[in-house]
Phi, psi and omega in degrees: 000111181265114184253013184288130175300154182297339180259015179271138178218161182219128170226119180247122181240122178240119180244131179233116180227156181288153178218138176250023185278348179092348180226129176295147183230126177233135183225132173251124175237115188231136178231136180215150178223188176054077185259160167247135166268127181249098186192124177211136177286133187241021178176188177293128184291125179247351179208138176231156175227122179059030181084358179258140175303133179247330180204135000270130182227135173263113179254011176260314176052051184301325182271008178081349176292120185096356177266105191244130178289137176245127181278331182253087182206138177206155176220140175235127179242128178221096188224155172250106184286349176279313180273351183058048179230168176132203183209152173228127178229133177224151174215146179198161174238127177226192184298342182265349179136198182259123187247152163228153181221126179229129178234110186244356177221155189228135181227145179295146179285170177293332180259178177299150182276357179157173178236134178234153168292136184272218186292334175230161181294342181277353183238145175234161182219132176281138174267124186239136172079022182255116181291329177230107183255148177233147174055059180228162169262142182226160172062202183053231181258026183278342191064020174239084184096154183292158182279043179296329174231166179296167172305123188221143177281129180247120174292328180206139174218135183222148179226148176167172181293136183239136171262131185234140172236153176228119183054040175083356180249147178302131172255092192269157179272107180270004190261344190235034175101201191284337184284144180278354189286151171258161170283116182258146177214129177229136174217143179253116193226171164298166184293135178249320183261145177273187185300331180272358182091002180282153167248128188235171171270177178297335179270000179092000176285159176291132181288150163209175189293343176283349182249034190297340182263000184231021179288155180255134170229158187245107181292347178274359182243163175226145175218153170243121180259136176231129174225151165220147191195171173279182180282166182299138178222174173302155187306142176246187176269014179274166167238113000288153189280353189272005185225145175281332178219135184212132178233135194217117175242152173229121178266137189251336181260105196236136171232133182240134170235130181234129174237145178219130175241123183281136180291139172053037180299323184275354184271340185273177179293152180233159176238157179242000000 
C-alpha cells in the first residue's frame, strides 16, 4: 500500500570519507516542504495563548479533520547527533499568520529518547538521555514518548528549547516561567499519515491512543514532524492531554543528506 503523496520525494545521500582530525564527524542535513497543520478546536475555548485557542484543541487529528495542507512551509535541519549540536529552522504560513521556529540547543526529553533492537531481534533497549537520537522507534507502545502517533521508526529525533515568532513578533511561552522558549521536538520518520491526512491502524480503522500497538506506518514514505508546547502538566481536555498548548506540523516532501567522516582513518594499519 503506497500512501506517499504525489508531491512527496526522497533523496538519501550518504558520504563516507577519511578524516585525520581525531574525532569522528556525522552530520544530518534535512530539508522538507509541503506541510500539514494538525489543529482543530473541539469545544468552547477555556484557555488561549497569544490570542490563539489553547484548550480544548485536538492536535493529533487522527481522522484528518483539522489536518490542513499549507503550501508555504519549509524546514531545514543541520545537526551533529554525536556532539548534539546544530540548528533547526522552520517557517510557514497558516490560518493564524506567518510563523518561524528556531531550535539552536538540544536537551534530552523527560521520557526515553527511543527504542532500539538490542543484541538480538528478540530484545529491545530504551535509549535514555539523548538530545538527538538516530535510528530509533518512538511513540505507540515503545514507552518512548506518548502514543499520539503509532509506533514509528525515526531516522532522527531531536528535542530542545525553541524560539517562535508569529507575524514577526515573539510568540512567547507564558506557561512555564520567565523564559520565552517552548519545548521543541522534531523527528524524521517513516510515513504516519495517508494521502487524506488520516492516521490508521493496520486494519484501516482510525487510530487513537487506545490502539497504540496496532497503528500503521509506511516505510516507503517519509515525514518530518515539528511540535512546540509547554512543559508536562496534569491532564487537560486537549489531545494530547499532557499540555496546555500544543502546535503540530507534519512536512511531507523530504530530502535527507548524511555525511560521516571516520576519525584517524589514515593513522591505522592498511592492507593492499
